[in-house]
XYZ file of C-alpha atoms in Angstrom:
674
model
C 0.000 0.000 0.000
C 2.838 2.409 0.827
C 4.492 1.608 -2.493
C 1.272 2.172 -4.416
C 0.581 5.458 -2.643
C 4.165 6.681 -3.176
C 4.101 5.819 -6.890
C 0.837 7.737 -7.317
C 2.032 10.732 -5.292
C 5.272 11.012 -7.280
C 3.044 11.842 -10.247
C 0.205 13.472 -8.331
C -2.437 14.880 -10.626
C -1.105 12.957 -13.634
C -1.998 9.577 -15.086
C 0.144 6.731 -13.749
C -0.107 3.758 -16.078
C -0.983 0.274 -14.920
C 2.356 -1.001 -16.198
C 4.286 1.623 -14.222
C 2.423 0.659 -11.043
C 3.117 -3.028 -11.644
C 6.833 -2.287 -12.102
C 6.894 -0.247 -8.886
C 5.063 -2.871 -6.826
C 6.616 -6.048 -8.177
C 10.055 -4.958 -9.354
C 9.575 -5.432 -13.063
C 8.523 -9.095 -12.617
C 4.796 -8.964 -11.860
C 3.083 -12.278 -11.033
C 0.263 -13.666 -13.144
C -2.194 -12.279 -10.612
C -0.762 -8.736 -10.781
C -3.798 -7.231 -12.499
C -6.468 -8.309 -9.976
C -4.034 -7.724 -7.102
C -3.421 -4.158 -8.244
C -7.171 -3.637 -8.558
C -7.656 -4.844 -4.967
C -4.901 -2.573 -3.648
C -6.444 0.411 -5.431
C -9.857 -0.394 -3.951
C -8.377 -0.586 -0.435
C -6.523 2.687 -0.938
C -9.760 4.366 -2.067
C -11.467 3.255 1.147
C -8.582 4.561 3.253
C -8.624 7.929 1.493
C -12.367 8.169 2.189
C -12.948 10.403 -0.835
C -14.344 8.860 -4.043
C -13.024 11.766 -6.157
C -9.490 11.452 -4.816
C -8.300 8.351 -6.736
C -9.776 8.157 -10.240
C -9.600 5.354 -12.808
C -8.831 6.363 -16.405
C -8.495 4.095 -19.466
C -4.739 3.622 -19.123
C -4.225 3.810 -15.369
C -5.033 5.929 -12.324
C -4.879 9.575 -11.225
C -4.444 10.629 -7.597
C -5.800 14.157 -7.223
C -3.936 16.385 -4.774
C -4.781 19.982 -3.996
C -2.314 22.841 -3.787
C -0.327 22.677 -0.542
C -1.577 19.222 0.448
C 1.789 17.549 -0.130
C 4.603 18.174 2.332
C 6.944 18.428 -0.682
C 4.913 21.367 -2.005
C 5.048 23.098 1.361
C 8.787 22.389 1.615
C 9.410 23.866 -1.849
C 7.382 26.978 -1.015
C 9.305 27.523 2.217
C 12.593 26.973 0.381
C 11.687 29.576 -2.246
C 10.754 32.060 0.467
C 14.023 31.399 2.291
C 15.987 31.898 -0.932
C 14.304 35.241 -1.586
C 14.858 36.395 2.002
C 18.529 35.351 1.828
C 18.977 37.393 -1.352
C 17.450 40.439 0.436
C 19.573 39.863 3.559
C 16.360 39.641 5.589
C 18.055 37.439 8.160
C 15.174 37.103 10.602
C 12.882 35.958 7.778
C 15.596 33.541 6.618
C 15.689 31.917 10.056
C 11.894 31.583 10.175
C 11.509 30.106 6.693
C 14.469 27.762 6.988
C 13.337 26.500 10.373
C 9.802 25.904 9.088
C 11.070 24.039 6.015
C 13.519 21.904 7.959
C 10.799 20.999 10.460
C 9.112 19.045 7.658
C 12.157 16.815 7.238
C 11.692 13.219 8.376
C 14.929 11.588 7.247
C 15.731 10.351 3.759
C 12.813 10.857 1.350
C 11.188 7.648 0.060
C 13.130 5.608 2.638
C 11.985 2.019 2.972
C 10.417 1.885 -0.475
C 11.694 -0.371 -3.263
C 14.025 1.158 -5.828
C 11.506 0.487 -8.587
C 9.282 3.282 -7.245
C 11.795 5.724 -8.758
C 11.985 9.336 -7.644
C 15.793 9.453 -7.627
C 15.907 12.975 -9.056
C 13.373 14.182 -6.501
C 15.380 12.679 -3.626
C 18.589 14.308 -4.857
C 16.844 17.651 -5.225
C 15.331 17.504 -1.746
C 18.627 16.508 -0.147
C 20.424 19.392 -1.824
C 17.643 21.787 -0.802
C 18.007 20.673 2.822
C 21.744 21.337 2.755
C 21.138 24.795 1.287
C 18.505 25.574 3.916
C 20.938 24.655 6.677
C 23.613 26.831 5.081
C 21.241 29.796 4.705
C 20.040 29.458 8.304
C 23.605 29.433 9.627
C 24.405 32.472 7.449
C 21.468 34.267 9.056
C 22.404 33.260 12.592
C 25.998 34.386 12.065
C 24.756 37.695 10.648
C 22.327 38.243 13.533
C 25.121 37.310 15.958
C 22.627 36.286 18.639
C 23.267 34.202 21.689
C 23.376 30.913 19.800
C 26.893 31.214 18.309
C 28.425 28.747 20.752
C 25.626 26.306 20.030
C 26.330 26.492 16.299
C 29.819 25.057 16.675
C 28.911 21.388 17.338
C 26.200 21.448 14.653
C 28.566 22.904 12.044
C 31.397 20.593 13.095
C 29.152 17.598 12.459
C 28.101 18.933 9.045
C 31.687 19.760 8.050
C 32.717 16.213 8.943
C 29.787 14.711 7.019
C 30.417 16.871 3.946
C 34.205 17.329 3.879
C 34.241 19.121 0.492
C 31.312 21.480 1.095
C 33.065 24.765 1.726
C 30.059 26.636 3.109
C 29.892 24.660 6.347
C 33.658 24.958 6.879
C 33.487 28.720 6.354
C 30.633 29.020 8.843
C 32.434 26.782 11.351
C 35.534 28.975 11.071
C 33.503 32.111 11.743
C 31.565 30.570 14.637
C 34.811 29.390 16.269
C 36.513 32.726 15.707
C 33.613 34.785 17.065
C 33.476 32.663 20.201
C 37.173 33.239 20.911
C 38.570 30.031 19.355
C 40.784 31.478 16.627
C 43.368 28.703 16.698
C 40.722 26.049 16.089
C 39.261 28.159 13.275
C 42.665 28.291 11.583
C 42.992 24.512 11.908
C 39.636 24.113 10.114
C 40.938 26.251 7.236
C 44.240 24.418 7.103
C 42.565 21.020 6.936
C 40.029 22.133 4.312
C 42.705 23.700 2.105
C 44.921 20.615 2.322
C 42.000 18.369 1.401
C 40.967 20.497 -1.593
C 44.507 20.825 -2.909
C 45.416 17.162 -2.452
C 42.143 15.622 -3.668
C 40.917 18.114 -6.275
C 43.887 20.343 -7.072
C 41.977 23.553 -6.258
C 42.190 26.247 -3.618
C 39.292 27.218 -1.319
C 36.771 29.625 -2.801
C 36.536 33.346 -2.232
C 34.072 33.141 0.670
C 36.377 30.801 2.600
C 39.323 33.092 1.882
C 37.398 36.066 3.237
C 36.579 34.145 6.418
C 40.236 33.146 6.724
C 41.308 36.793 6.569
C 38.777 37.696 9.287
C 40.184 34.977 11.520
C 43.776 36.044 10.823
C 43.042 39.641 11.668
C 41.287 38.625 14.848
C 44.319 36.617 15.950
C 46.858 39.322 15.051
C 48.113 37.537 11.943
C 46.122 39.340 9.273
C 47.436 41.554 6.546
C 48.992 44.535 8.255
C 49.770 48.068 7.169
C 53.416 47.379 6.384
C 55.738 44.631 5.347
C 55.992 42.709 2.112
C 52.501 41.238 2.417
C 50.738 44.545 3.086
C 49.511 47.289 0.835
C 52.690 49.309 1.343
C 54.962 46.402 0.406
C 56.674 46.126 -2.918
C 56.006 42.484 -3.706
C 53.146 40.021 -3.706
C 49.566 40.461 -2.781
C 47.956 41.588 0.413
C 46.351 38.180 0.771
C 47.950 35.507 2.935
C 49.268 32.281 1.451
C 46.475 30.165 0.012
C 44.153 33.135 -0.376
C 44.426 33.354 -4.142
C 42.099 30.761 -5.580
C 42.420 28.736 -8.691
C 40.418 29.891 -11.717
C 37.437 27.744 -12.357
C 36.779 27.068 -8.693
C 35.597 30.262 -7.156
C 37.961 32.808 -8.586
C 37.804 34.193 -12.035
C 39.003 36.775 -14.435
C 38.679 40.371 -13.483
C 37.526 39.800 -9.902
C 40.006 41.601 -7.690
C 40.509 40.552 -4.088
C 41.449 43.228 -1.631
C 43.577 42.786 1.464
C 40.416 42.007 3.368
C 39.664 39.179 0.989
C 36.534 40.863 -0.337
C 35.879 41.125 -4.069
C 36.795 44.599 -5.266
C 34.059 47.165 -5.600
C 32.467 47.480 -9.013
C 33.406 51.151 -9.098
C 37.051 50.166 -8.708
C 36.704 47.807 -11.640
C 35.224 50.472 -13.867
C 31.694 49.185 -14.510
C 29.088 50.242 -11.952
C 27.045 47.368 -10.680
C 29.086 44.639 -12.363
C 31.881 43.458 -10.059
C 35.164 42.650 -11.654
C 34.572 44.070 -15.154
C 37.390 46.431 -16.139
C 36.300 49.776 -17.473
C 37.969 52.358 -19.674
C 41.694 52.172 -19.757
C 41.807 48.424 -19.323
C 42.923 46.330 -22.266
C 42.283 42.685 -21.607
C 41.217 40.749 -18.598
C 43.293 39.123 -15.915
C 45.881 37.931 -18.364
C 46.450 41.367 -19.868
C 47.217 44.844 -18.505
C 45.184 45.422 -15.437
C 44.699 41.719 -14.839
C 46.620 39.026 -13.044
C 49.124 38.768 -15.844
C 49.474 42.523 -16.253
C 49.895 43.636 -12.643
C 53.527 43.242 -11.824
C 54.995 43.048 -8.363
C 53.264 45.576 -6.252
C 51.085 46.433 -9.249
C 47.396 46.958 -9.536
C 44.942 44.310 -10.736
C 41.660 45.437 -12.172
C 42.767 49.044 -12.681
C 43.895 50.446 -15.984
C 45.905 53.227 -14.407
C 49.386 53.241 -13.044
C 48.851 52.028 -9.507
C 46.645 54.606 -7.864
C 42.946 54.817 -7.337
C 40.538 52.670 -5.485
C 41.917 49.412 -6.861
C 45.490 50.024 -5.776
C 47.043 47.242 -3.785
C 44.705 44.494 -4.906
C 45.558 41.173 -6.526
C 43.434 39.545 -9.217
C 42.232 36.003 -8.817
C 44.186 33.781 -11.244
C 42.609 32.991 -14.581
C 40.513 29.846 -15.012
C 42.264 26.861 -16.572
C 39.497 24.270 -16.569
C 40.325 22.159 -19.608
C 40.490 18.434 -18.831
C 43.741 16.773 -19.926
C 44.142 16.425 -23.691
C 43.287 13.005 -25.179
C 46.262 10.699 -24.729
C 46.061 8.976 -28.120
C 44.543 11.591 -30.377
C 44.836 10.410 -33.975
C 43.997 11.887 -37.381
C 41.526 14.718 -38.066
C 44.377 16.849 -39.413
C 42.315 18.799 -41.950
C 39.439 19.423 -39.538
C 41.855 20.436 -36.792
C 43.624 22.970 -39.030
C 40.323 24.475 -40.171
C 39.127 24.700 -36.559
C 42.298 26.545 -35.594
C 41.832 28.926 -38.513
C 38.211 29.693 -37.581
C 38.967 30.213 -33.899
C 41.975 32.481 -34.475
C 40.844 34.552 -37.464
C 40.151 38.260 -37.106
C 36.696 38.447 -35.492
C 33.794 40.489 -36.731
C 32.774 43.418 -34.494
C 31.164 42.188 -31.242
C 30.948 38.616 -32.580
C 33.132 35.887 -31.036
C 34.292 32.924 -33.076
C 32.001 29.913 -32.514
C 32.698 26.409 -33.827
C 30.272 23.483 -33.526
C 31.725 19.960 -33.702
C 28.935 17.446 -34.352
C 28.527 13.761 -35.061
C 27.200 10.467 -33.784
C 27.927 8.973 -30.375
C 31.568 8.014 -29.914
C 32.857 9.718 -33.064
C 35.428 11.743 -31.076
C 33.820 15.186 -30.791
C 35.056 15.923 -27.258
C 38.529 14.560 -28.002
C 38.917 16.883 -30.991
C 37.573 19.855 -29.013
C 40.063 19.310 -26.171
C 42.934 18.660 -28.576
C 42.308 21.990 -30.321
C 41.564 23.875 -27.080
C 44.924 22.890 -25.580
C 46.661 24.163 -28.724
C 45.026 27.577 -28.150
C 45.757 28.119 -24.446
C 48.457 30.722 -25.102
C 46.269 32.696 -27.492
C 43.403 32.846 -24.985
C 45.572 34.080 -22.162
C 42.711 35.143 -19.873
C 41.635 31.573 -19.318
C 39.784 28.552 -20.584
C 36.343 27.575 -19.262
C 34.979 24.060 -19.727
C 31.473 22.880 -18.870
C 29.668 19.627 -19.610
C 26.080 20.336 -20.655
C 25.012 16.659 -20.394
C 23.092 16.634 -23.656
C 23.673 12.896 -24.010
C 24.978 11.710 -20.638
C 23.456 8.389 -19.512
C 21.347 8.856 -16.388
C 21.799 12.639 -16.266
C 19.346 15.300 -17.408
C 20.768 18.062 -19.637
C 21.703 21.250 -17.822
C 19.208 24.044 -18.233
C 20.626 27.371 -19.487
C 20.075 28.792 -15.995
C 22.110 25.991 -14.385
C 24.908 26.396 -16.914
C 24.986 30.177 -16.438
C 25.181 29.767 -12.673
C 28.104 27.354 -12.994
C 30.027 29.635 -15.386
C 29.440 32.744 -13.280
C 30.644 30.962 -10.146
C 33.712 29.799 -12.026
C 34.390 33.432 -12.926
C 34.334 34.419 -9.258
C 30.771 35.693 -8.875
C 29.425 35.013 -5.398
C 26.272 32.853 -5.444
C 24.274 35.625 -3.831
C 25.270 37.996 -6.677
C 24.098 35.693 -9.489
C 20.771 36.922 -10.909
C 17.914 34.447 -10.714
C 16.517 35.468 -14.111
C 18.437 33.661 -16.899
C 18.411 36.741 -19.118
C 20.080 38.839 -16.428
C 22.574 36.070 -15.678
C 23.461 35.845 -19.384
C 23.988 39.623 -19.496
C 26.314 39.441 -16.498
C 28.301 36.629 -18.129
C 28.726 38.697 -21.288
C 29.827 41.680 -19.210
C 32.460 39.644 -17.382
C 33.858 38.094 -20.556
C 33.630 41.146 -22.846
C 37.073 42.630 -22.062
C 38.868 39.265 -21.901
C 40.492 36.743 -24.205
C 38.756 33.615 -22.944
C 38.072 30.277 -24.616
C 34.840 28.456 -23.734
C 34.395 24.747 -24.377
C 30.702 23.817 -24.135
C 30.728 20.030 -24.261
C 27.772 17.806 -25.135
C 25.089 20.380 -25.937
C 21.551 19.169 -26.569
C 20.305 22.022 -28.784
C 20.913 25.622 -29.809
C 18.581 27.006 -27.135
C 20.834 25.535 -24.432
C 23.949 27.132 -25.926
C 22.720 30.562 -27.055
C 22.590 32.254 -23.577
C 26.132 31.062 -22.796
C 27.840 32.788 -25.729
C 30.096 35.761 -24.907
C 29.925 39.067 -26.740
C 33.604 40.006 -26.690
C 35.587 39.724 -29.905
C 38.555 38.387 -27.964
C 36.653 35.259 -26.905
C 36.007 32.049 -28.789
C 33.681 29.097 -28.229
C 33.933 25.415 -29.111
C 30.648 23.510 -28.868
C 30.281 19.749 -29.180
C 26.904 18.189 -29.873
C 25.346 15.260 -31.656
C 23.279 17.841 -33.511
C 24.864 20.369 -35.902
C 22.904 23.091 -34.055
C 21.767 24.613 -37.336
C 19.683 27.204 -35.451
C 22.825 28.681 -33.872
C 23.509 31.672 -36.108
C 27.044 32.583 -37.100
C 28.666 29.309 -36.026
C 31.124 27.379 -38.184
C 30.119 23.718 -38.331
C 32.397 20.693 -38.370
C 30.496 17.422 -38.790
C 32.673 14.416 -37.947
C 32.487 11.004 -39.562
C 34.369 7.788 -38.755
C 38.160 7.740 -38.981
C 39.935 6.502 -42.086
C 41.292 2.975 -42.113
C 44.869 4.144 -41.518
C 43.815 6.486 -38.701
C 41.794 3.700 -37.088
C 44.760 1.327 -37.191
C 47.046 4.003 -35.755
C 44.636 4.594 -32.851
C 44.421 0.850 -32.182
C 48.205 0.513 -32.113
C 48.729 3.538 -29.868
C 45.991 2.731 -27.343
C 46.524 -1.043 -27.155
C 50.314 -1.196 -27.383
C 49.999 -3.908 -30.059
C 52.143 -3.608 -33.167
C 51.272 -5.068 -36.531
C 47.687 -3.760 -36.734
C 47.106 -2.137 -40.117
C 44.141 -0.692 -41.988
C 43.291 -4.099 -43.414
C 42.899 -5.830 -40.044
C 39.311 -7.044 -39.439
C 39.086 -5.075 -36.168
C 39.115 -1.816 -38.134
C 35.991 -2.726 -40.096
C 34.255 -4.455 -37.174
C 34.455 -1.303 -35.052
C 32.985 0.768 -37.869
C 36.099 2.986 -37.542
C 34.309 4.711 -34.665
C 36.824 6.138 -32.146
C 34.810 5.029 -29.093
C 34.574 1.458 -30.397
C 38.276 1.507 -31.296
C 39.168 2.691 -27.776
C 37.086 -0.097 -26.217
C 38.741 -2.747 -28.400
C 42.166 -1.294 -27.612
C 41.390 -1.287 -23.869
C 40.405 -4.972 -23.996
C 43.611 -5.826 -25.838
C 45.683 -3.806 -23.359
C 44.005 -5.446 -20.361
C 44.453 -9.032 -21.598
C 47.796 -9.626 -23.223
C 46.780 -13.211 -24.000
C 43.840 -11.976 -26.073
C 45.096 -11.553 -29.619
C 43.594 -9.108 -32.123
C 42.620 -12.003 -34.381
C 40.750 -13.806 -31.591
C 38.910 -10.619 -30.613
C 38.020 -10.003 -34.261
C 36.601 -13.528 -34.438
C 34.462 -12.875 -31.351
C 33.098 -9.662 -32.838
C 32.298 -11.185 -36.237
C 30.661 -14.296 -34.745
C 28.387 -12.413 -32.341
C 24.759 -11.693 -33.183
C 25.425 -8.131 -32.056
C 28.869 -6.565 -31.850
C 27.624 -4.176 -29.179
C 27.943 -6.793 -26.434
C 31.698 -6.909 -27.104
C 32.005 -3.135 -27.392
C 31.712 -2.457 -23.669
C 34.578 -2.057 -21.229
C 34.620 -0.407 -17.811
C 32.666 2.858 -18.231
C 32.882 2.802 -22.034
C 29.876 1.471 -23.945
C 28.756 2.075 -27.517
C 25.278 0.689 -26.761
C 24.760 3.021 -23.787
C 25.900 6.053 -25.790
C 23.451 5.282 -28.589
C 20.606 4.483 -26.195
C 20.676 7.965 -24.659
C 19.612 9.602 -27.918
C 16.950 7.020 -28.758
C 15.439 6.990 -25.255
C 15.249 10.791 -25.250
C 13.337 10.669 -28.545
C 10.941 8.008 -27.247
C 10.194 10.024 -24.073
C 9.758 13.357 -25.890
C 6.494 15.281 -26.054
C 7.096 16.026 -29.747
C 5.364 13.793 -32.279
C 8.346 13.844 -34.664
C 10.648 12.615 -31.898
C 8.412 9.690 -31.002
C 8.021 8.843 -34.682
C 11.813 8.900 -35.015
C 12.230 6.420 -32.143
C 9.660 4.101 -33.716
C 11.293 4.498 -37.126
C 14.684 3.337 -35.863
C 13.170 0.146 -34.433
C 11.355 -0.560 -37.702
C 14.576 0.110 -39.603
C 16.310 -2.479 -37.441
C 13.599 -5.044 -38.218
C 13.801 -4.501 -41.983
C 17.608 -4.132 -42.149
C 18.161 -2.659 -45.618
C 21.302 -0.818 -46.840
C 19.410 2.465 -47.053
C 15.952 3.934 -46.625
C 13.705 6.425 -48.343
C 10.723 8.415 -47.141
C 8.000 6.353 -48.928
C 9.339 3.075 -47.480
C 9.559 4.455 -43.961
C 6.064 5.933 -44.193
C 4.720 2.434 -44.835
C 6.868 0.964 -42.049
C 5.556 3.288 -39.341
C 2.054 3.605 -40.798
C 1.952 7.325 -41.465
C 2.068 9.826 -44.315
C 5.251 10.870 -46.094
C 5.663 14.388 -44.583
C 5.489 12.910 -41.100
C 7.914 10.115 -42.053
C 10.341 12.671 -43.489
C 10.182 14.678 -40.251
C 11.015 11.505 -38.303
C 14.012 10.754 -40.522
C 15.211 14.344 -40.231
C 15.153 14.023 -36.440
C 17.254 10.830 -36.652
C 19.749 12.752 -38.789
C 19.705 15.658 -36.330
C 20.673 13.407 -33.390
C 23.271 11.608 -35.543
C 21.560 8.230 -35.607
C 21.198 8.398 -39.404
C 23.073 10.089 -42.239
C 21.435 11.606 -45.311
C 23.901 10.537 -48.000
C 21.805 12.112 -50.776
C 18.504 13.945 -50.815
C 15.866 11.524 -49.563
C 18.400 8.713 -49.013
C 19.058 7.799 -45.358
C 21.737 5.370 -44.137
C 22.630 4.383 -40.525
C 26.192 3.810 -39.322
C 27.097 0.110 -39.020
C 26.966 0.131 -35.220
C 23.720 2.120 -35.208
C 22.338 -0.588 -37.484
C 23.315 -3.227 -34.878
C 21.695 -1.132 -32.172
C 18.489 -0.798 -34.228
C 18.374 -4.588 -34.693
C 18.610 -5.044 -30.906
C 15.794 -2.585 -30.280
C 13.636 -4.235 -32.951
C 14.195 -7.646 -31.339
C 13.291 -6.211 -27.908
C 10.098 -4.721 -29.331
C 9.132 -8.078 -30.880
C 9.764 -9.851 -27.565
C 7.578 -7.336 -25.723
C 4.802 -7.807 -28.297
C 4.977 -11.598 -27.880
C 4.814 -11.245 -24.091
C 1.739 -8.994 -24.361
C 0.076 -11.490 -26.685
C 0.754 -14.299 -24.215
C -0.653 -12.209 -21.375
C -3.843 -11.532 -23.362
C -4.189 -15.234 -24.124
C -3.853 -16.013 -20.415
C -6.511 -13.457 -19.540
C -4.098 -11.352 -17.435
C -4.314 -8.261 -19.659
C -7.243 -5.951 -20.060
C -8.772 -2.796 -18.749
C -7.219 -1.464 -15.491
C -10.626 -0.804 -13.960
């Protein structure tokens, strides 16, 4: 009963299908009596609810009607929103009230004690993160109010800091609570331990807020930045910040965000643009890597000021530039012509107010991200103000794509903007991002985009910036971008990648492994990893296994690499879409796998999916757009070899499901849910 109620409440007000309820209650293996048993459980639940209009039967399932504010989750979300707004206004008393009311609803882990098949993983993650934010906001408010509870905060914050060793907010608050209750030495130990952990485990320094708290503690214990000496404003070398105060770009520091001797981000007036912290104004050429930035302020110089060392920004030190690029691909092979053209596009003289934008597109595993990183590392010196990298999760298994608002928040934080200073409205956040990047020479790598709408708000406006976007789609709606569609490697390039990644000599373009992998870089890497892991496994034996298998995809999986999983993300997203063309495209790929012809035209596919030709053409165009098909000539559509294998698997699964449904109907276990 609890499982049934939870499954209905997770989709309150919406239809929950009979099949979904069976999966939730019996773990995907419902007994023969599942249908009448479900009916009995629903009847019992109706009696318990004591409201005939509450739980309604519809043709495909059931709807549990819930009014506004009847669910504790709705109340929790409303309180959280109110607390967020009060925190932004610095209404600390309201913050305490709203946070306390929201946290009072908490009863341990959401959905605890229910089977995993009920689902709700995203909801649980969201609620857990909201709880942690509420605690952080409440402690911010209590520290700001500085009431009589400071000493009582210490054990609570110590427990949270121990439970979440990489969450800087709790460590910052613990430092301040210790310091303000006369325990400066212990506060400094908290900072030392946090900094050591971040540097050793992640290779980053603490963020700006932690650095500010550290300076407060140092000053309180007589070790802060003084008025003289080499570390102070009057000194001739270094910054006014103590060791460890300057963060690493991409964590919480960023270009053009000066840090004063008190550890506080420089005033916007000092930076030259009122209301936009850290954006250099007139007289500043370049960002933190140029004059007036981290690279341009010499010893004892001025960061963030275009003058000669006087003015409100004198004596400050810019946060180092971001350098977020993951390591370059170890065995990058081929793509010479595409690489050279990418370099030309990204380094050519820009048009006024238009940055260079390049879109690298292609099917799953074709090497889009590898090419983007390879080129980006070649351009690090040209884009001296930093390199930003963000994964947009357009095709990440088990992860929803980032919304533009989420991506903007991440980029702004990486550029040193305090969370409280990030606008909630995406349009305002995009404007702030453009303002911060406008005077800089920064390279952005936007990896794994889902569509143009996700990318458009993230584009800078400065002519000194450039953007590399990777996506399965060519993002044709993204105006002004140069497009680089990738296909499989050549035979020689494929053999070279196999030799380099596997450490096996003697593999040439004619070896069967080259053809059996479809010359797809991901498949080649998986084969090479299997050869490297098992020295006794010869290339010829592995080729025999691949050619003898009903589906090569079962052999093209190793560790976290999987061709099947990469292809499934795109198809599953189409099948779950609200758009008719997307659902038609998912159905079309299964029918293509059942027919298994060399190529397909619109009239044939229209007959296969039982629709008219315009609708069939729209479905095929969507398959091309997500790189599951290629239009080799107008009206002629051909899948990649491994996509063809994947389509066969999905067609076989669909046939098996149809047979199972037919058997269920014959047994009398199917039928109307009522």
